[in-house]
Structures are given as C-alpha cells and as structure tokens.
CSV table of C-alpha atoms in Angstrom, one decimal:
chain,number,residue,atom,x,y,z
A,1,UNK,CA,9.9,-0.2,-21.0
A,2,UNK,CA,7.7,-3.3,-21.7
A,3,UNK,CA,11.1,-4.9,-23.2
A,4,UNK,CA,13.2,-4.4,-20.5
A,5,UNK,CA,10.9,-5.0,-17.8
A,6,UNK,CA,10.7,-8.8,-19.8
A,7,UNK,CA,14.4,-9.1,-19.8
A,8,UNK,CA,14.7,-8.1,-15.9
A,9,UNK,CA,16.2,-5.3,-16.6
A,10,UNK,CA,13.9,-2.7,-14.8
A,11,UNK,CA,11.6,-4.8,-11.5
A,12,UNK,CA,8.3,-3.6,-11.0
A,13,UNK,CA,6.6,-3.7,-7.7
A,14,UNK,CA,5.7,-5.5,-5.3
A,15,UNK,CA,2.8,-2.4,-4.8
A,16,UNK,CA,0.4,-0.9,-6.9
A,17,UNK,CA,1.3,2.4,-4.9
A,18,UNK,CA,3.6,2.7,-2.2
A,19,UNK,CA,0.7,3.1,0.6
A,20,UNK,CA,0.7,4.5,4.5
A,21,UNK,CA,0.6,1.3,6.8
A,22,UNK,CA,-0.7,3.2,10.1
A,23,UNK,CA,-3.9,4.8,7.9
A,24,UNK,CA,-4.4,1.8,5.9
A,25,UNK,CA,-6.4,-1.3,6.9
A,26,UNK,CA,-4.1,-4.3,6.6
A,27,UNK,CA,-6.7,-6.0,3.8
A,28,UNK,CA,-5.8,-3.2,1.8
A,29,UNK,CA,-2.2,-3.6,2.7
A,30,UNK,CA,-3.0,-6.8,1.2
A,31,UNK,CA,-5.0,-5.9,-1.9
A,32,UNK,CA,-2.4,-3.5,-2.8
A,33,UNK,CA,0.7,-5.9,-2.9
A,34,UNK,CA,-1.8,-8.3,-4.6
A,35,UNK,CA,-2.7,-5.7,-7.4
A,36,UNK,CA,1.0,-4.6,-8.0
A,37,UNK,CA,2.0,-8.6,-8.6
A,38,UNK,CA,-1.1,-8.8,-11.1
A,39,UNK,CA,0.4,-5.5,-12.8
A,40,UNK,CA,3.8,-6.8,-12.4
A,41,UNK,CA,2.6,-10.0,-14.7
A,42,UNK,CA,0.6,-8.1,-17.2
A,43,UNK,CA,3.7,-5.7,-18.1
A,44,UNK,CA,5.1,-9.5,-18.7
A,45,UNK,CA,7.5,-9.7,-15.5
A,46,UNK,CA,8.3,-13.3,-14.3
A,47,UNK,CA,6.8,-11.6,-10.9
A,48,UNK,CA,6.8,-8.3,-8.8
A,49,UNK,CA,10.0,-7.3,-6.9
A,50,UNK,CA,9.9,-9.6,-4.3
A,51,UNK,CA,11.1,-7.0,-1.9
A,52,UNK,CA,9.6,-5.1,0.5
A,53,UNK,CA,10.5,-1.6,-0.5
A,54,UNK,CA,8.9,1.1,1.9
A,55,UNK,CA,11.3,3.6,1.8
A,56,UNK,CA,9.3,6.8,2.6
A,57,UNK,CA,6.5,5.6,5.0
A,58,UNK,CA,5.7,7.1,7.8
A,59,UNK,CA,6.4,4.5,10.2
A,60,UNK,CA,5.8,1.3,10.2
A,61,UNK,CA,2.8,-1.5,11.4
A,62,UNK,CA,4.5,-4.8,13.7
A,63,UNK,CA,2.8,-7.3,10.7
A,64,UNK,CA,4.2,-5.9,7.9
A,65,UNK,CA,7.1,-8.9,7.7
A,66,UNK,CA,4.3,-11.0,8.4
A,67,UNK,CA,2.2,-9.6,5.4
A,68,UNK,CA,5.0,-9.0,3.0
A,69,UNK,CA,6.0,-12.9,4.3
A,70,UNK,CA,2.8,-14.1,2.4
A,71,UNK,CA,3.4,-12.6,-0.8
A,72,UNK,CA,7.1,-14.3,-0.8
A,73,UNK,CA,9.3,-11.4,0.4
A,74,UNK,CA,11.9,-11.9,2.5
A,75,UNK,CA,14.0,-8.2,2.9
A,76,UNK,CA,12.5,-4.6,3.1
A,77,UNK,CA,14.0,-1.0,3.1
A,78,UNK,CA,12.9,1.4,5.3
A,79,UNK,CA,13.7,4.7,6.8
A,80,UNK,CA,11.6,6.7,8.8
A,81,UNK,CA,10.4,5.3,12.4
A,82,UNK,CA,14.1,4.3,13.4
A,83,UNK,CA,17.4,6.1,13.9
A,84,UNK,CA,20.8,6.0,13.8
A,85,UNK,CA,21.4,5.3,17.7
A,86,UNK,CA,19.0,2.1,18.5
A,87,UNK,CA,18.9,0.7,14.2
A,88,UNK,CA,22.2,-0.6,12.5
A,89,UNK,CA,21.7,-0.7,8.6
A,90,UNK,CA,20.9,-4.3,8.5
A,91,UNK,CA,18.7,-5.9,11.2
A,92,UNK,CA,15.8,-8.5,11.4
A,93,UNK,CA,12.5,-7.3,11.7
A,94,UNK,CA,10.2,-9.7,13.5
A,95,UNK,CA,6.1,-9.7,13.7
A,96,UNK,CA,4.0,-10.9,16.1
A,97,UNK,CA,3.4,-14.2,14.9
A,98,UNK,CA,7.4,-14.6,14.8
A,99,UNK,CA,7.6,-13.8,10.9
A,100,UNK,CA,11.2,-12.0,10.1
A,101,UNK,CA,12.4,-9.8,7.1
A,102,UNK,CA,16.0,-9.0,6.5
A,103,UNK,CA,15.8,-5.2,7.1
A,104,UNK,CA,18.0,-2.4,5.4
A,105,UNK,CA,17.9,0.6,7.2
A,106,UNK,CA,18.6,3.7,4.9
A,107,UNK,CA,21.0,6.7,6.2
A,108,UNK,CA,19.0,9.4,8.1
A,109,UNK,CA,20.2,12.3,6.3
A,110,UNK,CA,18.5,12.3,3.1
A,111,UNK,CA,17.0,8.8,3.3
A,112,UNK,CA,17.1,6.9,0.3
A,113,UNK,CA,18.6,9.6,-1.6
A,114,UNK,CA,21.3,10.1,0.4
A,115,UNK,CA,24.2,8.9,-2.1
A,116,UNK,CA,22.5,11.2,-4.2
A,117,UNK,CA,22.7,14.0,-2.1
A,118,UNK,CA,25.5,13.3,-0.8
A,119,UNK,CA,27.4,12.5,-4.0
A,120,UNK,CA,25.8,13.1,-6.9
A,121,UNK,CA,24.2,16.8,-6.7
A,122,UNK,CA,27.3,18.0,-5.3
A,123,UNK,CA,29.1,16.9,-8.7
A,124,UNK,CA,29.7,19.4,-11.0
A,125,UNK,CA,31.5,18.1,-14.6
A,126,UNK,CA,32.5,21.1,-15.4
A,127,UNK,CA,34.6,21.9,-12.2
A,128,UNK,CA,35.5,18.3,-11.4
A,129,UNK,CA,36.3,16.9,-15.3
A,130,UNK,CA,38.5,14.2,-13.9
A,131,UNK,CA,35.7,12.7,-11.7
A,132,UNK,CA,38.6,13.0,-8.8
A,133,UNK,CA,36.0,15.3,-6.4
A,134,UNK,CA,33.4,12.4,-7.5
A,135,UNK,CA,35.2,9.8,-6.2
A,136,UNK,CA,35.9,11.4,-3.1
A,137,UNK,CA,32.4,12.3,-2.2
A,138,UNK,CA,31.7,8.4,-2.8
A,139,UNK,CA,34.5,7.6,-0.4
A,140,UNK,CA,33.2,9.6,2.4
A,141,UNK,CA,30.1,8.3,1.9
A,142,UNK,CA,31.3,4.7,1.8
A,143,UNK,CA,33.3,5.0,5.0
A,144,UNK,CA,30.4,6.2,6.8
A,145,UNK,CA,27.7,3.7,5.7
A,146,UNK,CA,31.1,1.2,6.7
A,147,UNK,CA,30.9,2.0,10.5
A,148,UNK,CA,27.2,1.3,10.7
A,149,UNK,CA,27.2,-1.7,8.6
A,150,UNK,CA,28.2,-5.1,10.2
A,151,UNK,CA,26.8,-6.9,7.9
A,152,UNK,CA,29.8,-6.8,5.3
A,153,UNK,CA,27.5,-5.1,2.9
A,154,UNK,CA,27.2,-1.3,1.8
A,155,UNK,CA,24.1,0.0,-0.3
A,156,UNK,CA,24.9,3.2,-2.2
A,157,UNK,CA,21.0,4.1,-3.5
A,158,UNK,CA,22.2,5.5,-6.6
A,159,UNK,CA,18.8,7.2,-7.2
A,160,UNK,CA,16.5,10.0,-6.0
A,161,UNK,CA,13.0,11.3,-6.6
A,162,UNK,CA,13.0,13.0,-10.0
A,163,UNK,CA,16.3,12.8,-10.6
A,164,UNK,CA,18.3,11.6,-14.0
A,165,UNK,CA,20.1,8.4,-14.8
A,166,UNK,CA,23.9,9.4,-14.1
A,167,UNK,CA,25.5,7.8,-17.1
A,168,UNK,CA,29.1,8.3,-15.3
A,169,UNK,CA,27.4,5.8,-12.9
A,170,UNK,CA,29.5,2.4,-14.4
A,171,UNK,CA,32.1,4.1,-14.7
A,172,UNK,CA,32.4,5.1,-10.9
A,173,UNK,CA,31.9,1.6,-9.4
A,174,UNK,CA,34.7,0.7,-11.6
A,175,UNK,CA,36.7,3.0,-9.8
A,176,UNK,CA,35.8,2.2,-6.3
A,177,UNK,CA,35.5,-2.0,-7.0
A,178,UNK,CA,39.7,-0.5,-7.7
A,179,UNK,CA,39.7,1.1,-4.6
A,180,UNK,CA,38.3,-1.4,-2.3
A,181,UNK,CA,39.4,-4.7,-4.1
A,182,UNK,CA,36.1,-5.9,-3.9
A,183,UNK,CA,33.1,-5.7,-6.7
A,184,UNK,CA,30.8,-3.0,-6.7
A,185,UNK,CA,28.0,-3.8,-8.0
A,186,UNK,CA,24.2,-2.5,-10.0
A,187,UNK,CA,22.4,-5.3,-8.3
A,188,UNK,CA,18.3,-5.7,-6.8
A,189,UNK,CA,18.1,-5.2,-3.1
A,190,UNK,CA,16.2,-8.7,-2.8
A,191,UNK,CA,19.3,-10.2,-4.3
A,192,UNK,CA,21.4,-8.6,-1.6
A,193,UNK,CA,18.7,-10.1,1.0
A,194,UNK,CA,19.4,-14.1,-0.5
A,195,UNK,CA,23.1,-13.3,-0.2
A,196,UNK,CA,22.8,-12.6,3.8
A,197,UNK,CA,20.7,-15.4,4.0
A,198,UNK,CA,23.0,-17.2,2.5
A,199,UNK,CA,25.8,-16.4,4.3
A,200,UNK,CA,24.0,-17.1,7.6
A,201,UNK,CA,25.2,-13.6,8.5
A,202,UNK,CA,24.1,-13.1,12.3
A,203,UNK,CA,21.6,-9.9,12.8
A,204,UNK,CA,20.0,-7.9,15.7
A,205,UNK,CA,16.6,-8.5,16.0
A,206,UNK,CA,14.1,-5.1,16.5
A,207,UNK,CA,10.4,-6.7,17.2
A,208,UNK,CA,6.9,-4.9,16.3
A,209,UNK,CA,6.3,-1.3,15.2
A,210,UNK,CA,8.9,0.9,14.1
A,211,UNK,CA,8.0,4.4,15.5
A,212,UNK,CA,10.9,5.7,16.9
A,213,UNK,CA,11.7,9.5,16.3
A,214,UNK,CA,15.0,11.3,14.9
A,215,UNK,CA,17.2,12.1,17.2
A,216,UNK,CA,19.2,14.5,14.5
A,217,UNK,CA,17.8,17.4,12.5
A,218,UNK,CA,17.8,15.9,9.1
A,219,UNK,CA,16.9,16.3,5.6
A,220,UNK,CA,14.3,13.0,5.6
A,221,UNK,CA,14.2,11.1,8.6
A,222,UNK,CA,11.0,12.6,10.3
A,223,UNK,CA,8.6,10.2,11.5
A,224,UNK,CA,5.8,13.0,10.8
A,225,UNK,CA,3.2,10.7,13.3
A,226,UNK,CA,0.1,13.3,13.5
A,227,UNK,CA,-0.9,12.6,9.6
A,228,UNK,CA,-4.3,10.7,11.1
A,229,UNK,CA,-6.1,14.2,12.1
A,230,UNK,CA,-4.7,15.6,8.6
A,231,UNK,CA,-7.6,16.5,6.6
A,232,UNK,CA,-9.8,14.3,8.4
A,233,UNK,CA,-12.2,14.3,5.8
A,234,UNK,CA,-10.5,11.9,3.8
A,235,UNK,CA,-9.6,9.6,6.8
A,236,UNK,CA,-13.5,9.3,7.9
A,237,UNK,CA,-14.6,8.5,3.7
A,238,UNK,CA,-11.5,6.0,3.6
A,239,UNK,CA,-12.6,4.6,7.0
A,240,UNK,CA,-16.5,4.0,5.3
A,241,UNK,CA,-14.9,2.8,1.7
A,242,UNK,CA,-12.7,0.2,3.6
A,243,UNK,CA,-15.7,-1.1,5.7
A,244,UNK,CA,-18.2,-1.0,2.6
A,245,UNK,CA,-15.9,-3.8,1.0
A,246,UNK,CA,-14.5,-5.9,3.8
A,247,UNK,CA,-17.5,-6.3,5.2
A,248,UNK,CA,-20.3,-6.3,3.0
A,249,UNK,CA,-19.1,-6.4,-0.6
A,250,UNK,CA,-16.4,-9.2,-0.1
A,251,UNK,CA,-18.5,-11.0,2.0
A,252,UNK,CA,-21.4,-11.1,-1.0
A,253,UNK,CA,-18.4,-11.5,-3.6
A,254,UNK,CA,-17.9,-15.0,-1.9
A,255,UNK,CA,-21.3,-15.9,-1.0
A,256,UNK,CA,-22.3,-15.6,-4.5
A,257,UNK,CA,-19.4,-17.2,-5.6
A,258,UNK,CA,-21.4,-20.5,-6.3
A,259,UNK,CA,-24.7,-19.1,-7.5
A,260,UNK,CA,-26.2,-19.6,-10.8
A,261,UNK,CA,-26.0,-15.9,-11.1
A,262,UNK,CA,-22.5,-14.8,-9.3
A,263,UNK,CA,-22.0,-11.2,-9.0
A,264,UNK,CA,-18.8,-9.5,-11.6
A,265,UNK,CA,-15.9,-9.3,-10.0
A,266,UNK,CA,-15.6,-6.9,-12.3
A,267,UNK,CA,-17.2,-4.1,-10.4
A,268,UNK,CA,-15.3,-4.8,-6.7
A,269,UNK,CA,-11.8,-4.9,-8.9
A,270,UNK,CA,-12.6,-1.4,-10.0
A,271,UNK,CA,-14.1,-0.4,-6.4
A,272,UNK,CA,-10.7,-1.4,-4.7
A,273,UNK,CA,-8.7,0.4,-8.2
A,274,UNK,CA,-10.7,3.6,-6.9
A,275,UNK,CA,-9.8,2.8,-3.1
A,276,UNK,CA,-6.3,2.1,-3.9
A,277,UNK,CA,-5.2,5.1,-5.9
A,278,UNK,CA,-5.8,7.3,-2.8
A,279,UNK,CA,-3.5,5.4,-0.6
A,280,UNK,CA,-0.5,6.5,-1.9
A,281,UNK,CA,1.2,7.7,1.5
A,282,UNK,CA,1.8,11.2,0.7
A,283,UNK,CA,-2.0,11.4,-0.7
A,284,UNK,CA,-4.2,9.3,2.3
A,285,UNK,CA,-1.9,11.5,5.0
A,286,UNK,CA,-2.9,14.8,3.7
A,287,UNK,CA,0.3,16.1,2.9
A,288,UNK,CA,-0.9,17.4,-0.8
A,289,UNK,CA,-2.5,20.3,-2.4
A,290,UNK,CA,-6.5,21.0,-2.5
A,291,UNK,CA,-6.8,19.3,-6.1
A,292,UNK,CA,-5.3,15.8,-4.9
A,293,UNK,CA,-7.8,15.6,-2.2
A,294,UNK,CA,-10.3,16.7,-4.3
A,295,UNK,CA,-9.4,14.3,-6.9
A,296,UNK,CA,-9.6,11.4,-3.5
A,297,UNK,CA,-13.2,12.5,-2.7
A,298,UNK,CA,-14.3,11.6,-6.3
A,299,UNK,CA,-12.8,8.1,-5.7
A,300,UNK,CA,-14.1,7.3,-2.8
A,301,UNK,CA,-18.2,8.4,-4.0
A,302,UNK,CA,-17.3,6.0,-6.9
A,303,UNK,CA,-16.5,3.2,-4.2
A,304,UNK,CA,-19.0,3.6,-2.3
A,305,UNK,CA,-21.7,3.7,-5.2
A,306,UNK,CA,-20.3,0.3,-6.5
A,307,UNK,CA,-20.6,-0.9,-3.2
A,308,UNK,CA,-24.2,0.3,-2.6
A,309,UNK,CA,-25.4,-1.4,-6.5
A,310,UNK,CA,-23.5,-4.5,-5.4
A,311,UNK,CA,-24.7,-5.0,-1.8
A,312,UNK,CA,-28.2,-4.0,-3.0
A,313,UNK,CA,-28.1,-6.8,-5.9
A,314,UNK,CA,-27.2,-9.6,-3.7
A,315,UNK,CA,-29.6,-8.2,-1.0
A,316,UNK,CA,-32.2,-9.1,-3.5
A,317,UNK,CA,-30.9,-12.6,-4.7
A,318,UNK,CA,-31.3,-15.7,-2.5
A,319,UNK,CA,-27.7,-16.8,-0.9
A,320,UNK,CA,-26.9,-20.1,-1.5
A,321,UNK,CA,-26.1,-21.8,2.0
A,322,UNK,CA,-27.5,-18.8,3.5
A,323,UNK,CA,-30.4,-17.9,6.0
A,324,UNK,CA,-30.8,-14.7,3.9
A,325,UNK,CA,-33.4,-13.4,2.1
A,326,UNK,CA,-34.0,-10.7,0.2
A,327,UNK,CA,-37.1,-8.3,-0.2
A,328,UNK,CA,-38.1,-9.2,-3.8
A,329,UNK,CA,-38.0,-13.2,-3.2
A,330,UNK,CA,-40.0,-13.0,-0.2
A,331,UNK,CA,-42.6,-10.5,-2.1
A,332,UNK,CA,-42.6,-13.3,-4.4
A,333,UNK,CA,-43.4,-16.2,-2.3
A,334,UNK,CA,-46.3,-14.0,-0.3
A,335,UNK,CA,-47.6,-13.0,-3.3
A,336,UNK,CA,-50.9,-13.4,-1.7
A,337,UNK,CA,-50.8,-10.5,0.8
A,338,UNK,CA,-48.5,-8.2,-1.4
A,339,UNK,CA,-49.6,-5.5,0.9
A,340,UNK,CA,-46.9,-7.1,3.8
A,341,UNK,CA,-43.1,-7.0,3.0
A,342,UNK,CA,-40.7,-8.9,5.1
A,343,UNK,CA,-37.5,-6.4,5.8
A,344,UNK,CA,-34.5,-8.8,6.8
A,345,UNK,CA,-32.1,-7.1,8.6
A,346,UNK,CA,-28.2,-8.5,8.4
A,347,UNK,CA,-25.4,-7.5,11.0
A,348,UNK,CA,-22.0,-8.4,9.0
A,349,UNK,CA,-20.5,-8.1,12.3
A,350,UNK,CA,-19.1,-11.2,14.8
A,351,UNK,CA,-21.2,-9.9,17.6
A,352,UNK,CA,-25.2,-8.3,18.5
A,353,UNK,CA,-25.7,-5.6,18.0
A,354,UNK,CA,-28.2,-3.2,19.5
A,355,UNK,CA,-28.8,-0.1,17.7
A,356,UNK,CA,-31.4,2.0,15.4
A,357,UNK,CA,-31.2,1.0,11.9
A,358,UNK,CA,-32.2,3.4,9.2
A,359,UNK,CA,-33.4,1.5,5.9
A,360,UNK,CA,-33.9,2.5,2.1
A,361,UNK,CA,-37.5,-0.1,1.2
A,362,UNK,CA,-37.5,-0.4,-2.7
A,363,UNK,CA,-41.4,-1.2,-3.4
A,364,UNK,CA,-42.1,-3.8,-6.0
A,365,UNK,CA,-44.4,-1.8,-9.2
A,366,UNK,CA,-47.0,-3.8,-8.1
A,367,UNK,CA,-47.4,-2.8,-5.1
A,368,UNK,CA,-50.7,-1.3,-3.7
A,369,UNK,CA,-51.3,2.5,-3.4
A,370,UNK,CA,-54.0,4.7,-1.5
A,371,UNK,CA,-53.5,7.6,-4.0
A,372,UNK,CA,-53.3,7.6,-7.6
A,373,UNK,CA,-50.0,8.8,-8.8
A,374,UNK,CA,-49.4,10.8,-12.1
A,375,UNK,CA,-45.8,8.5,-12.6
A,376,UNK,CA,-46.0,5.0,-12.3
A,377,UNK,CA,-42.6,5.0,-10.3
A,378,UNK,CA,-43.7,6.7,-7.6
C-alpha cells in the first residue's frame, strides 16, 4: 500500500475522516483536512488528494470552497443537498467571500455508486460471458449522465462502499473509448477539475449552502437534515470538546509558544486525534449502533481531561506578554500573608461577561490549616 501510495498510484486524503460540515465547527473542518495532509505525507505521498471529496455528507456549509480553497483544492464531489432539477453535474460552487470550486454533482440514484449499481451488480459472468449485457448497462448509463452533463465530461465512479476491484474494469473502457471514439479513461477527479479549468469551460454558478431536498424517491440522495437532535448526547459533549480547545487550549498552545517552558503539543495533537475520530459523518450524526457512540463518549472524556491538565498548567505559569497570573506565582510573591490567595478570573471570550463562576482552588501544601489533618494532602 505504502508502495503504491509513493508511486501515485492509490491518493490518500485530503481528510483524516470524511466529517459532517453542519455538526462540525469549521476549526475542526480545518484540523481535519490539516491532519489528513500530515497522514497523506507520512504514508510518503507528494501530498493529500487535492480534491475536495464529500460524497456522502449531509449537506453542505456556504465556506466549504472557501476552506477547501486554503488547503489548495480547487474541485469537490458531492451529492446530497442538491437534485437533479436545479444542479447540472458540473457547476461552480461559490462561498461567501467569493471563493469557487469546480463542482461534480453525483447521479441521485445511488450516489457515488451509481455506476456500480447501475452496472456493475447487475453483471453476472456467468449469464453474460461475452461482456455484451455489460456493455450495455454502461451505455445506458453513459447516455444518461450525457444529457446532464454540459460540460463535455462524463464520470463513471467505478467504485462502491465495500465492494471489489472489477478486474474486467480495463477491459470495458477499451470497449466503450471503441464506442465513443474518444478515451475513456482511470484518471483522479482533481485531474478532471485542471482540465475544465483549462479549457475555460463556462459553468453555472450555485452560491452558499447546498440543502436542497430530493425531489425523486431514490436509493442515496436524502438530505437526512434532523441528524442535530440525534442522540443529543454526543452533540452537547462535541459542543464542550470543541470549545475546550478553540478557546482555551489553543489559545494557551500559542501563548506559551515563546516561554522558557512551552506547553507539548504533544498532548492538544492527541486531544484533537480523540475529537476527530468521532466526526466521521455517519458517527457525530447518530446514525450508528449503541457501541459507536459509546466508543465517542470515551473520546470525548479523554479530550476534555487533556484539556483540563493543559489549561490548568498554563493557568499556573506566568504568560509572557500577558496580564495573567496564575495562583501559584502570586502565592509566591505574597509569601508573606500565605493565608490570602489571589483567584484571577479569565473570560476567553471577545465580550463581558456577567455571570456566576464556579471555581476548583488548588491550595499550595503550605498552606495554613485550623484542624489537624491525618493526610497531609488534605
């Protein structure tokens, strides 16, 4: 696998997992495409697939081209949130801030694994040894992907979820390259996306979110939109995980960047490993068995005790460029009255705040007691 994946055989990426954008924040959005490039480089790829590939998400966020724009990619595959009568296979998607990616639009019937479907699993070897009833099924289905396509270009997703390599695979677009007098092709999807751009092909634009309904009873093309109040649970620890890190831990992480003593980036990498293997899409909407979100909870307590030992260590380090202080330095420089501690209160928010606070003090050893205690700790 390593081997191949060096030779550019197999692309890896551009996600660690292939998240929900809606339930997501878009830092993790972020993190996650960052994670799958690292990945991408440590298997020895040049780089991740530089393609946006979100083929089984839920609908889609208005800054994704404008996130997936930072990272380098230029074309994404989707599905779900558009249909067949307001979405041509290929359009421009355009964010907010005016960023575009050259959009493929899979069929609605069995999304990307509609050539499958459509061609593959209704092959039999047996009854069709001539590969004649193959190369029909492809026909139909090239026909039909022909009247929505104006770009000049047909995809034929020659895969499926689970299912095999077809090894009569070369052997078929030999045929049909026959066929149509033009080269069919085993090629990347961002490769396709260059040759558009290329081409100065002219596309419709579609702007923002993509969260249109089906209008057809299909096999994939569900938008499935009420995944937020599915097992909530996992939502509301996601929810506290996500703040925890944005902003607290990440905050410290740079803070502390320049200190004599910086804090391990060790620990928030693993935090955000833990945080990020439960946002595959089928796993942060709910849609699994008991032992998945079970297996989510765990994560998420193991986030949010790094996130307590870190924000509690820099809490009691001095910040460089900082008005903050924490409780053991100031113990330290009132050493005279060690009977008074100074708690410092920080809002990581951009705005007051007025609230109750509830606080965990940690005493210093030293400290003085009224009582005599049998443990030393206490």
């Amino acid at each position: 696998l390593i081997n191949l994946i060096r030779s550019g055989r197999i692309h890896v990426g551009p996600w660690y997992v292939m998240p929900d954008e809606f339930l997501c924040s878009g830092e993790s959005l972020i993190m996650n495409l960052n994670k799958g490039h690292v990945i991408a480089r440590n298997f020895g790829a040049a780089n991740a697939m530089k393609y946006g590939f979100v083929c089984d998400i839920f609908g889609h966020i208005g800054q994704l081209p404008q996130i997936l724009k930072g990272f380098g990619i230029k074309g994404a595959l989707l599905g779900r949130g558009t249909n067949y009568h307001t979405t041509p296979s290929h359009f421009l998607w355009e964010s907010y801030d005016g960023s575009r990616c050259i959009t493929f639009k899979v069929p609605e019937e069995c999304g990307y694994g509609s050539f499958w479907y459509d061609v593959w699993a209704k092959y039999d070897p047996k009854q069709d040894p001539d590969g004649s009833g193959l190369i029909s099924n492809a026909r139909i289905y090239i026909e039909k992907e022909m009247e929505r396509s104006d770009s000049g270009y047909v995809v034929l997703m020659d895969s499926m979820d689970h299912s095999p390599i077809q090894k009569k695979a070369p052997w078929l677009a030999g045929k049909l390259s026959e066929i149509y007098s033009c080269p069919v092709v085993f090629e990347s999807l961002e490769k396709m996306t260059d040759q558009i751009m290329l081409e100065d092909i002219s596309l419709p634009v579609k702007k923002g979110e993509l969260i249109e309904t089906a209008r057809e009873v299909t096999l994939h093309n569900m938008l499935i939109p009420y995944t937020l109040s599915s097992r909530y649970d996992i939502k509301k620890e996601n929810d506290e995980c996500q703040i925890l890190l944005e902003k607290w831990v990440n905050f410290f992480a740079v803070s502390m960047s320049q200190s004599p003593t910086p804090i391990s980036l060790e620990y928030l990498n693993q935090a955000y490993e833990y945080l990020l293997k439960c946002h595959a899409h089928d796993s942060i909407c709910g849609c699994s068995i008991d032992s998945v979100h079970m297996d989510m909870h765990y994560r998420f307590r193991q986030v949010k005790n790094i996130s307590d030992e870190i924000i509690f260590d820099c809490m009691t380090r001095n910040i460089p460029g900082s008005e903050i202080k924490a409780d053991a330095n100031i113990l330290q420089s009132t050493r005279a009255d060690v009977s008074k501690i100074n708690l410092d209160v920080w809002n990581p928010l951009p705005f007051e705040r007025n609230e109750d606070i509830l606080a965990e003090i940690y005493f210093p050893s030293d400290f003085p007691t009224k009582y005599y205690e049998q443990a030393d700790v206490e």
